[in-house]
Each structure stands twice: as C-alpha cells, then as structure tokens.
JSON list of C-alpha atoms in Angstrom, two decimals:
[
{"chain": "A", "resi": 24, "resn": "MET", "atom": "CA", "xyz": [35.50, -85.04, -57.82]},
{"chain": "A", "resi": 25, "resn": "SER", "atom": "CA", "xyz": [37.95, -82.86, -59.69]},
{"chain": "A", "resi": 26, "resn": "ALA", "atom": "CA", "xyz": [41.08, -82.32, -57.73]},
{"chain": "A", "resi": 27, "resn": "THR", "atom": "CA", "xyz": [41.14, -79.05, -58.29]},
{"chain": "A", "resi": 28, "resn": "LEU", "atom": "CA", "xyz": [37.32, -79.00, -57.12]},
{"chain": "A", "resi": 29, "resn": "LEU", "atom": "CA", "xyz": [39.25, -80.66, -53.13]},
{"chain": "A", "resi": 30, "resn": "ALA", "atom": "CA", "xyz": [42.17, -78.43, -52.86]},
{"chain": "A", "resi": 31, "resn": "TRP", "atom": "CA", "xyz": [39.38, -76.03, -52.84]},
{"chain": "A", "resi": 32, "resn": "ALA", "atom": "CA", "xyz": [37.78, -77.64, -50.60]},
{"chain": "A", "resi": 33, "resn": "ALA", "atom": "CA", "xyz": [40.52, -78.19, -48.31]},
{"chain": "A", "resi": 34, "resn": "ASP", "atom": "CA", "xyz": [41.71, -74.52, -48.48]},
{"chain": "A", "resi": 35, "resn": "GLY", "atom": "CA", "xyz": [37.66, -73.05, -47.69]},
{"chain": "A", "resi": 36, "resn": "VAL", "atom": "CA", "xyz": [38.13, -75.80, -44.46]},
{"chain": "A", "resi": 37, "resn": "VAL", "atom": "CA", "xyz": [41.49, -73.97, -43.86]},
{"chain": "A", "resi": 38, "resn": "LEU", "atom": "CA", "xyz": [39.63, -71.11, -43.80]},
{"chain": "A", "resi": 39, "resn": "LEU", "atom": "CA", "xyz": [36.45, -71.79, -42.43]},
{"chain": "A", "resi": 40, "resn": "HIS", "atom": "CA", "xyz": [38.43, -73.46, -39.49]},
{"chain": "A", "resi": 41, "resn": "LEU", "atom": "CA", "xyz": [40.70, -69.81, -39.32]},
{"chain": "A", "resi": 42, "resn": "LEU", "atom": "CA", "xyz": [37.48, -68.02, -38.44]},
{"chain": "A", "resi": 43, "resn": "PHE", "atom": "CA", "xyz": [35.84, -70.40, -35.99]},
{"chain": "A", "resi": 44, "resn": "ILE", "atom": "CA", "xyz": [39.27, -69.99, -34.26]},
{"chain": "A", "resi": 45, "resn": "ALA", "atom": "CA", "xyz": [39.12, -65.62, -33.81]},
{"chain": "A", "resi": 46, "resn": "PHE", "atom": "CA", "xyz": [36.14, -66.25, -33.16]},
{"chain": "A", "resi": 47, "resn": "VAL", "atom": "CA", "xyz": [37.35, -68.16, -30.25]},
{"chain": "A", "resi": 48, "resn": "VAL", "atom": "CA", "xyz": [39.42, -65.96, -29.41]},
{"chain": "A", "resi": 49, "resn": "ALA", "atom": "CA", "xyz": [37.41, -62.05, -30.52]},
{"chain": "A", "resi": 50, "resn": "GLY", "atom": "CA", "xyz": [34.05, -63.25, -30.25]},
{"chain": "A", "resi": 51, "resn": "ALA", "atom": "CA", "xyz": [32.70, -62.24, -26.61]},
{"chain": "A", "resi": 52, "resn": "ALA", "atom": "CA", "xyz": [33.53, -58.92, -28.59]},
{"chain": "A", "resi": 53, "resn": "LEU", "atom": "CA", "xyz": [30.49, -59.06, -31.22]},
{"chain": "A", "resi": 54, "resn": "LEU", "atom": "CA", "xyz": [28.21, -59.45, -27.86]},
{"chain": "A", "resi": 55, "resn": "PRO", "atom": "CA", "xyz": [27.11, -55.75, -27.05]},
{"chain": "A", "resi": 56, "resn": "ARG", "atom": "CA", "xyz": [25.80, -56.07, -30.28]},
{"chain": "A", "resi": 57, "resn": "TRP", "atom": "CA", "xyz": [24.23, -59.38, -30.81]},
{"chain": "A", "resi": 58, "resn": "PRO", "atom": "CA", "xyz": [24.57, -60.54, -27.35]},
{"chain": "A", "resi": 59, "resn": "ARG", "atom": "CA", "xyz": [22.02, -63.38, -28.25]},
{"chain": "A", "resi": 60, "resn": "LEU", "atom": "CA", "xyz": [25.40, -65.18, -29.32]},
{"chain": "A", "resi": 61, "resn": "VAL", "atom": "CA", "xyz": [26.88, -65.36, -26.46]},
{"chain": "A", "resi": 62, "resn": "TRP", "atom": "CA", "xyz": [25.05, -69.40, -27.00]},
{"chain": "A", "resi": 63, "resn": "LEU", "atom": "CA", "xyz": [27.38, -69.54, -29.79]},
{"chain": "A", "resi": 64, "resn": "HIS", "atom": "CA", "xyz": [30.34, -68.36, -28.32]},
{"chain": "A", "resi": 65, "resn": "GLY", "atom": "CA", "xyz": [30.45, -69.68, -25.59]},
{"chain": "A", "resi": 66, "resn": "PRO", "atom": "CA", "xyz": [30.19, -73.36, -26.14]},
{"chain": "A", "resi": 67, "resn": "ALA", "atom": "CA", "xyz": [33.17, -72.41, -29.36]},
{"chain": "A", "resi": 68, "resn": "LEU", "atom": "CA", "xyz": [34.69, -71.15, -26.22]},
{"chain": "A", "resi": 69, "resn": "LEU", "atom": "CA", "xyz": [35.23, -73.78, -23.89]},
{"chain": "A", "resi": 70, "resn": "TRP", "atom": "CA", "xyz": [35.56, -76.12, -26.82]},
{"chain": "A", "resi": 71, "resn": "GLY", "atom": "CA", "xyz": [38.83, -73.89, -28.01]},
{"chain": "A", "resi": 72, "resn": "ILE", "atom": "CA", "xyz": [39.86, -74.16, -25.44]},
{"chain": "A", "resi": 73, "resn": "TRP", "atom": "CA", "xyz": [39.98, -77.82, -24.30]},
{"chain": "A", "resi": 74, "resn": "VAL", "atom": "CA", "xyz": [41.81, -78.27, -27.69]},
{"chain": "A", "resi": 75, "resn": "GLU", "atom": "CA", "xyz": [43.94, -76.97, -26.82]},
{"chain": "A", "resi": 76, "resn": "ALA", "atom": "CA", "xyz": [44.64, -77.20, -23.14]},
{"chain": "A", "resi": 77, "resn": "ALA", "atom": "CA", "xyz": [44.39, -80.98, -24.02]},
{"chain": "A", "resi": 78, "resn": "GLY", "atom": "CA", "xyz": [46.87, -80.84, -27.17]},
{"chain": "A", "resi": 79, "resn": "ALA", "atom": "CA", "xyz": [44.17, -82.68, -28.83]},
{"chain": "A", "resi": 80, "resn": "ALA", "atom": "CA", "xyz": [43.18, -82.25, -32.58]},
{"chain": "A", "resi": 81, "resn": "CYS", "atom": "CA", "xyz": [39.68, -80.41, -33.66]},
{"chain": "A", "resi": 82, "resn": "PRO", "atom": "CA", "xyz": [38.09, -82.42, -36.62]},
{"chain": "A", "resi": 83, "resn": "LEU", "atom": "CA", "xyz": [38.15, -80.35, -38.94]},
{"chain": "A", "resi": 84, "resn": "THR", "atom": "CA", "xyz": [42.83, -80.68, -39.53]},
{"chain": "A", "resi": 85, "resn": "PRO", "atom": "CA", "xyz": [41.54, -84.48, -40.68]},
{"chain": "A", "resi": 86, "resn": "LEU", "atom": "CA", "xyz": [38.82, -82.99, -42.78]},
{"chain": "A", "resi": 87, "resn": "GLU", "atom": "CA", "xyz": [41.42, -81.02, -44.41]},
{"chain": "A", "resi": 88, "resn": "ASN", "atom": "CA", "xyz": [44.29, -83.23, -44.71]},
{"chain": "A", "resi": 89, "resn": "ARG", "atom": "CA", "xyz": [41.99, -86.23, -46.22]},
{"chain": "A", "resi": 90, "resn": "LEU", "atom": "CA", "xyz": [40.62, -83.19, -48.76]},
{"chain": "A", "resi": 91, "resn": "ARG", "atom": "CA", "xyz": [44.39, -82.38, -49.90]},
{"chain": "A", "resi": 92, "resn": "ALA", "atom": "CA", "xyz": [45.29, -86.33, -49.88]},
{"chain": "A", "resi": 93, "resn": "LEU", "atom": "CA", "xyz": [42.00, -86.79, -52.23]},
{"chain": "A", "resi": 94, "resn": "ALA", "atom": "CA", "xyz": [43.10, -84.10, -53.90]},
{"chain": "A", "resi": 95, "resn": "GLY", "atom": "CA", "xyz": [46.56, -85.63, -55.08]},
{"chain": "A", "resi": 96, "resn": "ALA", "atom": "CA", "xyz": [48.68, -83.37, -52.38]},
{"chain": "A", "resi": 97, "resn": "GLN", "atom": "CA", "xyz": [50.34, -84.22, -49.18]},
{"chain": "A", "resi": 98, "resn": "GLY", "atom": "CA", "xyz": [48.59, -84.16, -46.07]},
{"chain": "A", "resi": 99, "resn": "TYR", "atom": "CA", "xyz": [50.14, -82.24, -42.87]},
{"chain": "A", "resi": 100, "resn": "ALA", "atom": "CA", "xyz": [51.30, -83.94, -39.38]},
{"chain": "A", "resi": 101, "resn": "GLY", "atom": "CA", "xyz": [49.91, -81.98, -36.30]},
{"chain": "A", "resi": 102, "resn": "GLY", "atom": "CA", "xyz": [47.53, -80.14, -36.36]},
{"chain": "A", "resi": 103, "resn": "PHE", "atom": "CA", "xyz": [46.21, -76.22, -37.91]},
{"chain": "A", "resi": 104, "resn": "VAL", "atom": "CA", "xyz": [47.57, -74.35, -34.85]},
{"chain": "A", "resi": 105, "resn": "GLU", "atom": "CA", "xyz": [51.03, -76.25, -35.71]},
{"chain": "A", "resi": 106, "resn": "HIS", "atom": "CA", "xyz": [50.98, -76.22, -39.44]},
{"chain": "A", "resi": 107, "resn": "TYR", "atom": "CA", "xyz": [49.22, -72.19, -39.87]},
{"chain": "A", "resi": 108, "resn": "LEU", "atom": "CA", "xyz": [49.42, -70.48, -37.34]},
{"chain": "A", "resi": 109, "resn": "LEU", "atom": "CA", "xyz": [52.56, -71.42, -35.14]},
{"chain": "A", "resi": 110, "resn": "PRO", "atom": "CA", "xyz": [54.92, -70.78, -38.04]},
{"chain": "A", "resi": 111, "resn": "LEU", "atom": "CA", "xyz": [53.94, -66.78, -38.48]},
{"chain": "A", "resi": 112, "resn": "LEU", "atom": "CA", "xyz": [54.56, -66.78, -34.43]},
{"chain": "A", "resi": 113, "resn": "TYR", "atom": "CA", "xyz": [57.09, -69.28, -33.70]},
{"chain": "A", "resi": 114, "resn": "PRO", "atom": "CA", "xyz": [59.51, -70.52, -35.72]},
{"chain": "A", "resi": 115, "resn": "ALA", "atom": "CA", "xyz": [60.82, -72.59, -33.96]},
{"chain": "A", "resi": 116, "resn": "GLY", "atom": "CA", "xyz": [57.80, -74.73, -33.76]},
{"chain": "A", "resi": 117, "resn": "LEU", "atom": "CA", "xyz": [54.94, -75.77, -30.66]},
{"chain": "A", "resi": 118, "resn": "THR", "atom": "CA", "xyz": [55.70, -77.50, -27.43]},
{"chain": "A", "resi": 119, "resn": "ARG", "atom": "CA", "xyz": [53.54, -78.14, -25.11]},
{"chain": "A", "resi": 120, "resn": "GLY", "atom": "CA", "xyz": [54.13, -74.95, -22.85]},
{"chain": "A", "resi": 121, "resn": "THR", "atom": "CA", "xyz": [53.34, -72.87, -25.84]},
{"chain": "A", "resi": 122, "resn": "GLN", "atom": "CA", "xyz": [50.10, -74.69, -26.34]},
{"chain": "A", "resi": 123, "resn": "GLY", "atom": "CA", "xyz": [48.92, -73.82, -22.66]},
{"chain": "A", "resi": 124, "resn": "ALA", "atom": "CA", "xyz": [50.48, -70.18, -22.48]},
{"chain": "A", "resi": 125, "resn": "LEU", "atom": "CA", "xyz": [47.94, -69.78, -25.89]},
{"chain": "A", "resi": 126, "resn": "ALA", "atom": "CA", "xyz": [45.34, -71.69, -24.19]},
{"chain": "A", "resi": 127, "resn": "LEU", "atom": "CA", "xyz": [45.31, -68.82, -21.10]},
{"chain": "A", "resi": 128, "resn": "LEU", "atom": "CA", "xyz": [45.56, -66.82, -23.22]},
{"chain": "A", "resi": 129, "resn": "VAL", "atom": "CA", "xyz": [42.39, -66.77, -24.80]},
{"chain": "A", "resi": 130, "resn": "VAL", "atom": "CA", "xyz": [40.99, -67.46, -21.19]},
{"chain": "A", "resi": 131, "resn": "LEU", "atom": "CA", "xyz": [42.17, -64.48, -19.83]},
{"chain": "A", "resi": 132, "resn": "VAL", "atom": "CA", "xyz": [40.81, -62.77, -23.73]},
{"chain": "A", "resi": 133, "resn": "ASN", "atom": "CA", "xyz": [37.81, -63.95, -23.05]},
{"chain": "A", "resi": 134, "resn": "LEU", "atom": "CA", "xyz": [37.31, -63.19, -19.39]},
{"chain": "A", "resi": 135, "resn": "LEU", "atom": "CA", "xyz": [38.15, -59.40, -19.82]},
{"chain": "A", "resi": 136, "resn": "LEU", "atom": "CA", "xyz": [35.18, -59.60, -23.19]},
{"chain": "A", "resi": 137, "resn": "TYR", "atom": "CA", "xyz": [32.79, -60.93, -20.66]},
{"chain": "A", "resi": 138, "resn": "ALA", "atom": "CA", "xyz": [33.76, -58.76, -18.04]},
{"chain": "A", "resi": 139, "resn": "ARG", "atom": "CA", "xyz": [33.01, -56.08, -19.73]},
{"chain": "A", "resi": 140, "resn": "TRP", "atom": "CA", "xyz": [29.76, -57.48, -22.00]},
{"chain": "A", "resi": 141, "resn": "TRP", "atom": "CA", "xyz": [28.31, -58.66, -18.03]},
{"chain": "A", "resi": 142, "resn": "ARG", "atom": "CA", "xyz": [29.49, -55.17, -16.99]},
{"chain": "A", "resi": 143, "resn": "ARG", "atom": "CA", "xyz": [27.33, -53.68, -19.12]},
{"chain": "A", "resi": 144, "resn": "ARG", "atom": "CA", "xyz": [24.67, -55.65, -19.27]},
{"chain": "A", "resi": 145, "resn": "ARG", "atom": "CA", "xyz": [24.08, -55.35, -15.43]},
{"chain": "A", "resi": 146, "resn": "ALA", "atom": "CA", "xyz": [24.28, -51.46, -15.49]},
{"chain": "A", "resi": 147, "resn": "GLY", "atom": "CA", "xyz": [21.92, -51.34, -18.23]},
{"chain": "A", "resi": 148, "resn": "THR", "atom": "CA", "xyz": [23.60, -49.88, -20.78]},
{"chain": "A", "resi": 149, "resn": "PRO", "atom": "CA", "xyz": [22.51, -50.87, -24.43]},
{"chain": "A", "resi": 150, "resn": "THR", "atom": "CA", "xyz": [23.43, -54.02, -25.70]},
{"chain": "A", "resi": 151, "resn": "SER", "atom": "CA", "xyz": [22.30, -53.90, -29.36]},
{"chain": "A", "resi": 152, "resn": "ARG", "atom": "CA", "xyz": [21.05, -51.81, -31.68]},
{"chain": "A", "resi": 153, "resn": "THR", "atom": "CA", "xyz": [17.24, -53.08, -30.79]},
{"chain": "A", "resi": 154, "resn": "SER", "atom": "CA", "xyz": [17.37, -51.73, -27.18]},
{"chain": "A", "resi": 155, "resn": "ARG", "atom": "CA", "xyz": [18.16, -48.28, -27.88]},
{"chain": "A", "resi": 156, "resn": "PRO", "atom": "CA", "xyz": [15.43, -45.76, -28.12]},
{"chain": "A", "resi": 157, "resn": "GLY", "atom": "CA", "xyz": [14.17, -44.79, -31.29]},
{"chain": "A", "resi": 158, "resn": "MET", "atom": "CA", "xyz": [15.48, -48.01, -33.77]}
]
C-alpha cells in the first residue's frame, strides 16, 4: 500500500474518531427521531465515558498512529483528545482533572438528552416519522 493511501487511511481514522466522539456526546439528540439508536448509542456512551474517566486509550488512536508510521510519518504520544481536541480548547494540555471534567460533561449532556427523550416517550409524543399519523 502506498504512503499516500496509508496517510489517507490515517486521516479516515481521525474522521471516524471525530464522528464517534460527536455521537457519544450528542447522539441522544437523535433518539426522538430514531429511537432504536438507543441500542447503539447506549454502549457507545458508556465506552466514551469509561475511556475519558479512566484515562484509557481508544483503540482508534494506536490504529491511526500505526497507519501514519507505515506511511512514513510521525505518530504522536497520548490520546486522540489530547492531540486533536484539547489544543483547540486548552492550549496548556490535558490533565486528569480536565479528563474528569470532560467525562462529567458528557454524562450531564446525555442525562439531559435522555431525560427529555424518556419524558416524550412516556407522554406518548411521537418519536419518529413512522409513528406519526399519515406517515
């Protein structure tokens, strides 16, 4: 495989990683429209919270680094959040306290989104296009 293709594959892993993080943080906002996503979002949410709270590495980070190394580029130390996202938010770097705060933020956002979704379900409000009359 050429270095260019390997570099593109590494960039694809970065994009996948960003999409996964967005899904973990805000995927519950999709539940009113697609309630069956709860079976995908729930485990993704638990994984994301665990990775952040435990300071563990997501398997996508070593995959990206390996692809970059195979392409002849330099990988990076630390995790995806530290390398790509925190420089945007916190130029000084990531601390365990910051990781805990990020995990708590994900929990709070999702508690609010799930509570809203659950209230609508209990109230009998239509939650998807297919459950509305005439659709």
